[in-house]
Amino acid sequence: MGVTLPSSLEDNLPIAEVKHSEGVKHHIISGCSSEASINLIQSNEQSNVPKYNRKVKLRADYDPQGISISILEMDETTELLEFPVDDRTECCKVGQKSYLFSIDNETLLVKFNYKEEARDFSLAITKVKSGRDTSVFSVRTEDSSATQYFQFYGYLAQQQNMLQDFVRTYTYQRAILSNLEDFKDKVVLDVGAGSGILSFFAAQAGAKRIYAVEASTMAHYAQKLVDSNNYSNCIKVLPGK
């Protein structure tokens, strides 16, 4: 169908650091952006010691209720820590390059290397906290229902199963490529894009610009597919609702 699934959907990420304090449990994530490799350091008022004796990865993804932050092994085989950030999360900006979170019995301090990264991160958190990104979907849909829906379609395996349904996928492709006049040089909005397969078909049909909107964490993988297939100049993935 002209779309290649890369063997790895993740790239190497920049370096950061996380520190943790016992008792009050205080973590510091240094130099992180929306994606970063990090070191976890346990710290108390007197000393800092590694929480893990190796670097790990930090990834921040869109979540239906805000932002989901994951800490993973470098090979991404294991998720070591995950916590959501929503409008009820206790957090605040610290200085020009840090952000402090209170998560359960732990306190996380996110410390950036660059002011620009800290500013962008702070803006994203501010939007989540203020509810400025709240959509009609969020207002009208119960949290539990939305979470179940996006979790189901957010599984990469589920998207792969859907793509492997030849009759379904081929029918979509044929419908689009048989109506080139509806797509040639047009701007297309693909809502609930999933893996972005319909966006790729629209691009093959000659669409000038395609906006692929995906609310689940599949948006992360859809972007990888767009980049791997050299469609970045045509398809723009928009995480959100």
PDB file of C-alpha atoms in Angstrom:
ATOM      1  CA  MET A   1       0.000   0.000   0.000  1.00  0.00           C
ATOM      2  CA  GLY A   2       3.048   2.208  -0.181  1.00  0.00           C
ATOM      3  CA  VAL A   3       3.456   2.707   3.571  1.00  0.00           C
ATOM      4  CA  THR A   4       6.392   1.141   5.426  1.00  0.00           C
ATOM      5  CA  LEU A   5       6.227   0.200   9.100  1.00  0.00           C
ATOM      6  CA  PRO A   6       9.695   0.874  10.612  1.00  0.00           C
ATOM      7  CA  SER A   7      11.292  -1.836  12.724  1.00  0.00           C
ATOM      8  CA  SER A   8      11.669   0.634  15.578  1.00  0.00           C
ATOM      9  CA  LEU A   9       9.220   3.422  16.268  1.00  0.00           C
ATOM     10  CA  GLU A  10      11.488   5.226  18.716  1.00  0.00           C
ATOM     11  CA  ASP A  11      14.565   7.371  18.200  1.00  0.00           C
ATOM     12  CA  ASN A  12      17.510   7.998  20.500  1.00  0.00           C
ATOM     13  CA  LEU A  13      16.722  10.797  22.894  1.00  0.00           C
ATOM     14  CA  PRO A  14      18.724  13.588  24.604  1.00  0.00           C
ATOM     15  CA  ILE A  15      20.212  13.257  28.094  1.00  0.00           C
ATOM     16  CA  ALA A  16      18.543  14.159  31.375  1.00  0.00           C
ATOM     17  CA  GLU A  17      18.697  13.239  35.054  1.00  0.00           C
ATOM     18  CA  VAL A  18      16.222  12.354  37.809  1.00  0.00           C
ATOM     19  CA  LYS A  19      16.929  12.637  41.547  1.00  0.00           C
ATOM     20  CA  HIS A  20      14.932  11.149  44.407  1.00  0.00           C
ATOM     21  CA  SER A  21      14.866  12.001  48.123  1.00  0.00           C
ATOM     22  CA  GLU A  22      13.978   9.372  50.688  1.00  0.00           C
ATOM     23  CA  GLY A  23      11.455  10.121  53.383  1.00  0.00           C
ATOM     24  CA  VAL A  24       9.841  12.898  51.406  1.00  0.00           C
ATOM     25  CA  LYS A  25      10.951  11.108  48.193  1.00  0.00           C
ATOM     26  CA  HIS A  26      12.250  13.880  45.988  1.00  0.00           C
ATOM     27  CA  HIS A  27      13.136  13.238  42.324  1.00  0.00           C
ATOM     28  CA  ILE A  28      14.870  15.554  39.886  1.00  0.00           C
ATOM     29  CA  ILE A  29      14.573  15.050  36.121  1.00  0.00           C
ATOM     30  CA  SER A  30      17.344  17.110  34.523  1.00  0.00           C
ATOM     31  CA  GLY A  31      17.561  18.210  30.934  1.00  0.00           C
ATOM     32  CA  CYS A  32      14.356  16.524  29.831  1.00  0.00           C
ATOM     33  CA  SER A  33      12.140  17.687  27.016  1.00  0.00           C
ATOM     34  CA  SER A  34       9.058  15.888  25.705  1.00  0.00           C
ATOM     35  CA  GLU A  35      11.463  13.012  25.041  1.00  0.00           C
ATOM     36  CA  ALA A  36      14.760  12.438  26.846  1.00  0.00           C
ATOM     37  CA  SER A  37      17.133   9.812  28.135  1.00  0.00           C
ATOM     38  CA  ILE A  38      17.641  10.271  31.851  1.00  0.00           C
ATOM     39  CA  ASN A  39      19.543   9.156  34.949  1.00  0.00           C
ATOM     40  CA  LEU A  40      17.512   8.501  38.100  1.00  0.00           C
ATOM     41  CA  ILE A  41      19.255   9.670  41.289  1.00  0.00           C
ATOM     42  CA  GLN A  42      17.925   9.111  44.820  1.00  0.00           C
ATOM     43  CA  SER A  43      18.621  12.056  47.087  1.00  0.00           C
ATOM     44  CA  ASN A  44      17.959  13.272  50.589  1.00  0.00           C
ATOM     45  CA  GLU A  45      19.080  16.462  52.278  1.00  0.00           C
ATOM     46  CA  GLN A  46      22.631  15.151  52.696  1.00  0.00           C
ATOM     47  CA  SER A  47      23.431  13.089  49.595  1.00  0.00           C
ATOM     48  CA  ASN A  48      22.467  11.903  46.134  1.00  0.00           C
ATOM     49  CA  VAL A  49      22.733   8.252  45.071  1.00  0.00           C
ATOM     50  CA  PRO A  50      21.583   6.575  41.843  1.00  0.00           C
ATOM     51  CA  LYS A  51      18.033   5.266  41.920  1.00  0.00           C
ATOM     52  CA  TYR A  52      19.043   3.038  39.007  1.00  0.00           C
ATOM     53  CA  ASN A  53      22.625   2.250  38.035  1.00  0.00           C
ATOM     54  CA  ARG A  54      21.902   3.026  34.392  1.00  0.00           C
ATOM     55  CA  LYS A  55      20.406   5.636  32.129  1.00  0.00           C
ATOM     56  CA  VAL A  56      16.711   5.388  31.360  1.00  0.00           C
ATOM     57  CA  LYS A  57      14.350   7.182  28.979  1.00  0.00           C
ATOM     58  CA  LEU A  58      11.671   9.720  29.746  1.00  0.00           C
ATOM     59  CA  ARG A  59       8.783  10.296  27.365  1.00  0.00           C
ATOM     60  CA  ALA A  60       5.879  12.722  27.637  1.00  0.00           C
ATOM     61  CA  ASP A  61       2.814  11.769  25.586  1.00  0.00           C
ATOM     62  CA  TYR A  62      -0.606  13.258  25.047  1.00  0.00           C
ATOM     63  CA  ASP A  63      -3.257  11.823  27.356  1.00  0.00           C
ATOM     64  CA  PRO A  64      -7.031  12.358  27.029  1.00  0.00           C
ATOM     65  CA  GLN A  65      -6.986  14.085  30.421  1.00  0.00           C
ATOM     66  CA  GLY A  66      -3.679  15.956  30.026  1.00  0.00           C
ATOM     67  CA  ILE A  67      -0.127  14.594  29.717  1.00  0.00           C
ATOM     68  CA  SER A  68       1.269  11.129  30.443  1.00  0.00           C
ATOM     69  CA  ILE A  69       4.918  10.970  31.553  1.00  0.00           C
ATOM     70  CA  SER A  70       6.685   7.601  31.250  1.00  0.00           C
ATOM     71  CA  ILE A  71      10.154   6.534  32.390  1.00  0.00           C
ATOM     72  CA  LEU A  72      11.449   3.545  30.418  1.00  0.00           C
ATOM     73  CA  GLU A  73      14.488   1.334  30.062  1.00  0.00           C
ATOM     74  CA  MET A  74      16.794   2.540  27.285  1.00  0.00           C
ATOM     75  CA  ASP A  75      15.666  -0.311  25.014  1.00  0.00           C
ATOM     76  CA  GLU A  76      12.050   0.520  25.903  1.00  0.00           C
ATOM     77  CA  THR A  77      11.294  -3.072  26.954  1.00  0.00           C
ATOM     78  CA  THR A  78      10.194  -2.065  30.454  1.00  0.00           C
ATOM     79  CA  GLU A  79       8.279   0.888  31.859  1.00  0.00           C
ATOM     80  CA  LEU A  80       9.803   1.832  35.216  1.00  0.00           C
ATOM     81  CA  LEU A  81       7.536   4.709  36.168  1.00  0.00           C
ATOM     82  CA  GLU A  82       4.469   6.413  34.759  1.00  0.00           C
ATOM     83  CA  PHE A  83       2.369   9.263  36.067  1.00  0.00           C
ATOM     84  CA  PRO A  84      -0.352  11.445  34.569  1.00  0.00           C
ATOM     85  CA  VAL A  85      -0.535  15.211  34.753  1.00  0.00           C
ATOM     86  CA  ASP A  86      -4.033  16.695  34.703  1.00  0.00           C
ATOM     87  CA  ASP A  87      -5.840  19.759  36.047  1.00  0.00           C
ATOM     88  CA  ARG A  88      -5.795  18.281  39.575  1.00  0.00           C
ATOM     89  CA  THR A  89      -2.079  17.500  39.696  1.00  0.00           C
ATOM     90  CA  GLU A  90      -0.186  19.450  42.361  1.00  0.00           C
ATOM     91  CA  CYS A  91       2.708  21.148  40.583  1.00  0.00           C
ATOM     92  CA  CYS A  92       4.442  24.489  40.191  1.00  0.00           C
ATOM     93  CA  LYS A  93       7.271  26.183  38.332  1.00  0.00           C
ATOM     94  CA  VAL A  94      10.581  26.467  40.207  1.00  0.00           C
ATOM     95  CA  GLY A  95      13.009  29.086  38.930  1.00  0.00           C
ATOM     96  CA  GLN A  96      13.584  29.431  35.194  1.00  0.00           C
ATOM     97  CA  LYS A  97      14.421  25.829  34.309  1.00  0.00           C
ATOM     98  CA  SER A  98      12.561  23.555  36.744  1.00  0.00           C
ATOM     99  CA  TYR A  99       9.090  22.207  37.474  1.00  0.00           C
ATOM    100  CA  LEU A 100       7.941  20.528  40.693  1.00  0.00           C
ATOM    101  CA  PHE A 101       5.305  17.773  40.902  1.00  0.00           C
ATOM    102  CA  SER A 102       3.712  16.080  43.904  1.00  0.00           C
ATOM    103  CA  ILE A 103       2.743  12.556  42.802  1.00  0.00           C
ATOM    104  CA  ASP A 104       1.278  10.240  45.462  1.00  0.00           C
ATOM    105  CA  ASN A 105       4.020  10.015  48.139  1.00  0.00           C
ATOM    106  CA  GLU A 106       6.760  11.366  45.890  1.00  0.00           C
ATOM    107  CA  THR A 107       7.910  14.795  44.825  1.00  0.00           C
ATOM    108  CA  LEU A 108       9.327  15.152  41.310  1.00  0.00           C
ATOM    109  CA  LEU A 109      11.441  18.118  40.276  1.00  0.00           C
ATOM    110  CA  VAL A 110      11.874  18.397  36.511  1.00  0.00           C
ATOM    111  CA  LYS A 111      15.027  20.377  35.784  1.00  0.00           C
ATOM    112  CA  PHE A 112      15.715  21.390  32.182  1.00  0.00           C
ATOM    113  CA  ASN A 113      19.063  22.169  30.560  1.00  0.00           C
ATOM    114  CA  TYR A 114      17.625  24.989  28.491  1.00  0.00           C
ATOM    115  CA  LYS A 115      15.242  27.821  29.308  1.00  0.00           C
ATOM    116  CA  GLU A 116      13.451  27.290  25.994  1.00  0.00           C
ATOM    117  CA  GLU A 117      12.609  23.689  26.901  1.00  0.00           C
ATOM    118  CA  ALA A 118      11.424  24.762  30.348  1.00  0.00           C
ATOM    119  CA  ARG A 119       9.270  27.506  28.847  1.00  0.00           C
ATOM    120  CA  ASP A 120       7.596  25.161  26.348  1.00  0.00           C
ATOM    121  CA  PHE A 121       7.021  22.545  29.047  1.00  0.00           C
ATOM    122  CA  SER A 122       5.606  25.164  31.402  1.00  0.00           C
ATOM    123  CA  LEU A 123       3.193  26.377  28.722  1.00  0.00           C
ATOM    124  CA  ALA A 124       1.971  22.819  28.122  1.00  0.00           C
ATOM    125  CA  ILE A 125       1.430  22.236  31.853  1.00  0.00           C
ATOM    126  CA  THR A 126      -0.320  25.594  32.222  1.00  0.00           C
ATOM    127  CA  LYS A 127      -2.764  24.667  29.459  1.00  0.00           C
ATOM    128  CA  VAL A 128      -3.530  21.358  31.158  1.00  0.00           C
ATOM    129  CA  LYS A 129      -3.982  23.002  34.570  1.00  0.00           C
ATOM    130  CA  SER A 130      -6.176  25.804  33.253  1.00  0.00           C
ATOM    131  CA  GLY A 131      -8.349  23.518  31.135  1.00  0.00           C
ATOM    132  CA  ARG A 132      -7.740  25.653  28.054  1.00  0.00           C
ATOM    133  CA  ASP A 133      -7.259  22.505  25.981  1.00  0.00           C
ATOM    134  CA  THR A 134     -10.542  20.994  27.191  1.00  0.00           C
ATOM    135  CA  SER A 135     -12.595  19.868  24.195  1.00  0.00           C
ATOM    136  CA  VAL A 136     -16.328  19.307  23.742  1.00  0.00           C
ATOM    137  CA  PHE A 137     -15.528  15.582  23.800  1.00  0.00           C
ATOM    138  CA  SER A 138     -13.973  15.886  27.259  1.00  0.00           C
ATOM    139  CA  VAL A 139     -16.880  17.917  28.601  1.00  0.00           C
ATOM    140  CA  ARG A 140     -19.573  15.555  27.307  1.00  0.00           C
ATOM    141  CA  THR A 141     -17.844  12.221  27.940  1.00  0.00           C
ATOM    142  CA  GLU A 142     -17.335  10.527  31.296  1.00  0.00           C
ATOM    143  CA  ASP A 143     -13.675  10.133  32.249  1.00  0.00           C
ATOM    144  CA  SER A 144     -13.900   6.341  32.605  1.00  0.00           C
ATOM    145  CA  SER A 145     -15.554   5.922  29.208  1.00  0.00           C
ATOM    146  CA  ALA A 146     -13.026   8.155  27.462  1.00  0.00           C
ATOM    147  CA  THR A 147     -10.112   6.415  29.165  1.00  0.00           C
ATOM    148  CA  GLN A 148     -11.310   2.963  28.100  1.00  0.00           C
ATOM    149  CA  TYR A 149     -11.882   4.131  24.530  1.00  0.00           C
ATOM    150  CA  PHE A 150      -8.490   5.751  24.087  1.00  0.00           C
ATOM    151  CA  GLN A 151      -6.657   2.951  25.886  1.00  0.00           C
ATOM    152  CA  PHE A 152      -8.169   0.398  23.497  1.00  0.00           C
ATOM    153  CA  TYR A 153      -7.327   2.280  20.311  1.00  0.00           C
ATOM    154  CA  GLY A 154      -4.043   3.487  21.771  1.00  0.00           C
ATOM    155  CA  TYR A 155      -2.579  -0.029  21.790  1.00  0.00           C
ATOM    156  CA  LEU A 156      -0.109  -0.448  18.936  1.00  0.00           C
ATOM    157  CA  ALA A 157      -1.062  -4.140  18.639  1.00  0.00           C
ATOM    158  CA  GLN A 158      -4.721  -3.192  18.149  1.00  0.00           C
ATOM    159  CA  GLN A 159      -3.819  -0.794  15.339  1.00  0.00           C
ATOM    160  CA  GLN A 160      -1.643  -3.478  13.724  1.00  0.00           C
ATOM    161  CA  ASN A 161      -4.541  -5.943  13.850  1.00  0.00           C
ATOM    162  CA  MET A 162      -6.771  -3.402  12.125  1.00  0.00           C
ATOM    163  CA  LEU A 163      -4.164  -2.807   9.409  1.00  0.00           C
ATOM    164  CA  GLN A 164      -3.826  -6.549   8.840  1.00  0.00           C
ATOM    165  CA  ASP A 165      -7.533  -6.779   8.044  1.00  0.00           C
ATOM    166  CA  PHE A 166      -6.894  -6.757   4.290  1.00  0.00           C
ATOM    167  CA  VAL A 167     -10.520  -6.385   3.199  1.00  0.00           C
ATOM    168  CA  ARG A 168     -11.077  -3.427   5.520  1.00  0.00           C
ATOM    169  CA  THR A 169      -7.822  -1.640   4.696  1.00  0.00           C
ATOM    170  CA  TYR A 170      -8.008  -2.293   0.938  1.00  0.00           C
ATOM    171  CA  THR A 171     -11.610  -1.073   0.841  1.00  0.00           C
ATOM    172  CA  TYR A 172     -10.552   2.240   2.374  1.00  0.00           C
ATOM    173  CA  GLN A 173      -7.638   2.579  -0.022  1.00  0.00           C
ATOM    174  CA  ARG A 174      -9.734   1.755  -3.062  1.00  0.00           C
ATOM    175  CA  ALA A 175     -12.481   4.168  -2.023  1.00  0.00           C
ATOM    176  CA  ILE A 176      -9.980   7.013  -1.743  1.00  0.00           C
ATOM    177  CA  LEU A 177      -7.901   6.243  -4.832  1.00  0.00           C
ATOM    178  CA  SER A 178     -11.068   5.776  -6.906  1.00  0.00           C
ATOM    179  CA  ASN A 179     -12.138   9.331  -6.093  1.00  0.00           C
ATOM    180  CA  LEU A 180      -8.976  11.283  -6.822  1.00  0.00           C
ATOM    181  CA  GLU A 181     -10.919  14.421  -7.732  1.00  0.00           C
ATOM    182  CA  ASP A 182     -12.105  14.672  -4.123  1.00  0.00           C
ATOM    183  CA  PHE A 183      -8.545  14.684  -2.787  1.00  0.00           C
ATOM    184  CA  LYS A 184      -6.297  16.194  -5.468  1.00  0.00           C
ATOM    185  CA  ASP A 185      -4.780  19.452  -4.129  1.00  0.00           C
ATOM    186  CA  LYS A 186      -7.289  19.511  -1.252  1.00  0.00           C
ATOM    187  CA  VAL A 187      -6.782  20.032   2.496  1.00  0.00           C
ATOM    188  CA  VAL A 188      -7.928  16.914   4.380  1.00  0.00           C
ATOM    189  CA  LEU A 189      -8.832  16.560   8.079  1.00  0.00           C
ATOM    190  CA  ASP A 190      -8.425  12.973   9.360  1.00  0.00           C
ATOM    191  CA  VAL A 191     -10.106  12.866  12.801  1.00  0.00           C
ATOM    192  CA  GLY A 192      -9.315   9.811  14.911  1.00  0.00           C
ATOM    193  CA  ALA A 193      -6.380   9.020  12.642  1.00  0.00           C
ATOM    194  CA  GLY A 194      -5.007   6.085  14.653  1.00  0.00           C
ATOM    195  CA  SER A 195      -1.925   4.871  12.793  1.00  0.00           C
ATOM    196  CA  GLY A 196      -2.595   7.484  10.112  1.00  0.00           C
ATOM    197  CA  ILE A 197      -3.301   4.960   7.363  1.00  0.00           C
ATOM    198  CA  LEU A 198      -6.157   6.992   5.845  1.00  0.00           C
ATOM    199  CA  SER A 199      -3.921  10.054   5.831  1.00  0.00           C
ATOM    200  CA  PHE A 200      -1.351   8.109   3.818  1.00  0.00           C
ATOM    201  CA  PHE A 201      -4.034   7.078   1.323  1.00  0.00           C
ATOM    202  CA  ALA A 202      -5.143  10.710   1.025  1.00  0.00           C
ATOM    203  CA  ALA A 203      -1.525  11.706   0.377  1.00  0.00           C
ATOM    204  CA  GLN A 204      -1.290   9.041  -2.335  1.00  0.00           C
ATOM    205  CA  ALA A 205      -4.444  10.518  -3.858  1.00  0.00           C
ATOM    206  CA  GLY A 206      -2.700  13.891  -4.167  1.00  0.00           C
ATOM    207  CA  ALA A 207      -3.998  15.816  -1.164  1.00  0.00           C
ATOM    208  CA  LYS A 208      -2.116  19.075  -0.679  1.00  0.00           C
ATOM    209  CA  ARG A 209      -2.155  18.981   3.121  1.00  0.00           C
ATOM    210  CA  ILE A 210      -3.506  16.459   5.636  1.00  0.00           C
ATOM    211  CA  TYR A 211      -4.116  17.095   9.331  1.00  0.00           C
ATOM    212  CA  ALA A 212      -4.206  13.784  11.228  1.00  0.00           C
ATOM    213  CA  VAL A 213      -5.875  14.304  14.628  1.00  0.00           C
ATOM    214  CA  GLU A 214      -5.375  11.503  17.175  1.00  0.00           C
ATOM    215  CA  ALA A 215      -6.206  11.721  20.888  1.00  0.00           C
ATOM    216  CA  SER A 216      -4.571   8.499  22.080  1.00  0.00           C
ATOM    217  CA  THR A 217      -0.851   7.790  22.446  1.00  0.00           C
ATOM    218  CA  MET A 218      -0.981   6.350  18.904  1.00  0.00           C
ATOM    219  CA  ALA A 219      -0.293   9.916  17.778  1.00  0.00           C
ATOM    220  CA  HIS A 220       3.326   9.307  18.803  1.00  0.00           C
ATOM    221  CA  TYR A 221       3.593   6.270  16.522  1.00  0.00           C
ATOM    222  CA  ALA A 222       1.665   7.914  13.695  1.00  0.00           C
ATOM    223  CA  GLN A 223       4.296  10.669  13.689  1.00  0.00           C
ATOM    224  CA  LYS A 224       7.034   8.029  13.464  1.00  0.00           C
ATOM    225  CA  LEU A 225       5.305   6.490  10.446  1.00  0.00           C
ATOM    226  CA  VAL A 226       4.934   9.873   8.767  1.00  0.00           C
ATOM    227  CA  ASP A 227       8.629  10.616   9.268  1.00  0.00           C
ATOM    228  CA  SER A 228       9.759   7.131   8.179  1.00  0.00           C
ATOM    229  CA  ASN A 229       7.743   7.338   4.962  1.00  0.00           C
ATOM    230  CA  ASN A 230       8.887  10.896   4.123  1.00  0.00           C
ATOM    231  CA  TYR A 231       5.414  12.433   4.276  1.00  0.00           C
ATOM    232  CA  SER A 232       6.284  15.185   6.777  1.00  0.00           C
ATOM    233  CA  ASN A 233       5.788  17.875   4.146  1.00  0.00           C
ATOM    234  CA  CYS A 234       2.247  16.648   3.508  1.00  0.00           C
ATOM    235  CA  ILE A 235       0.879  15.049   6.706  1.00  0.00           C
ATOM    236  CA  LYS A 236       0.817  16.903  10.024  1.00  0.00           C
ATOM    237  CA  VAL A 237      -0.049  14.814  13.090  1.00  0.00           C
ATOM    238  CA  LEU A 238      -2.004  16.746  15.738  1.00  0.00           C
ATOM    239  CA  PRO A 239      -2.176  15.029  19.159  1.00  0.00           C
ATOM    240  CA  GLY A 240      -5.441  15.921  20.847  1.00  0.00           C
ATOM    241  CA  LYS A 241      -9.176  16.071  20.328  1.00  0.00           C
TER     242      LYS A 241
END
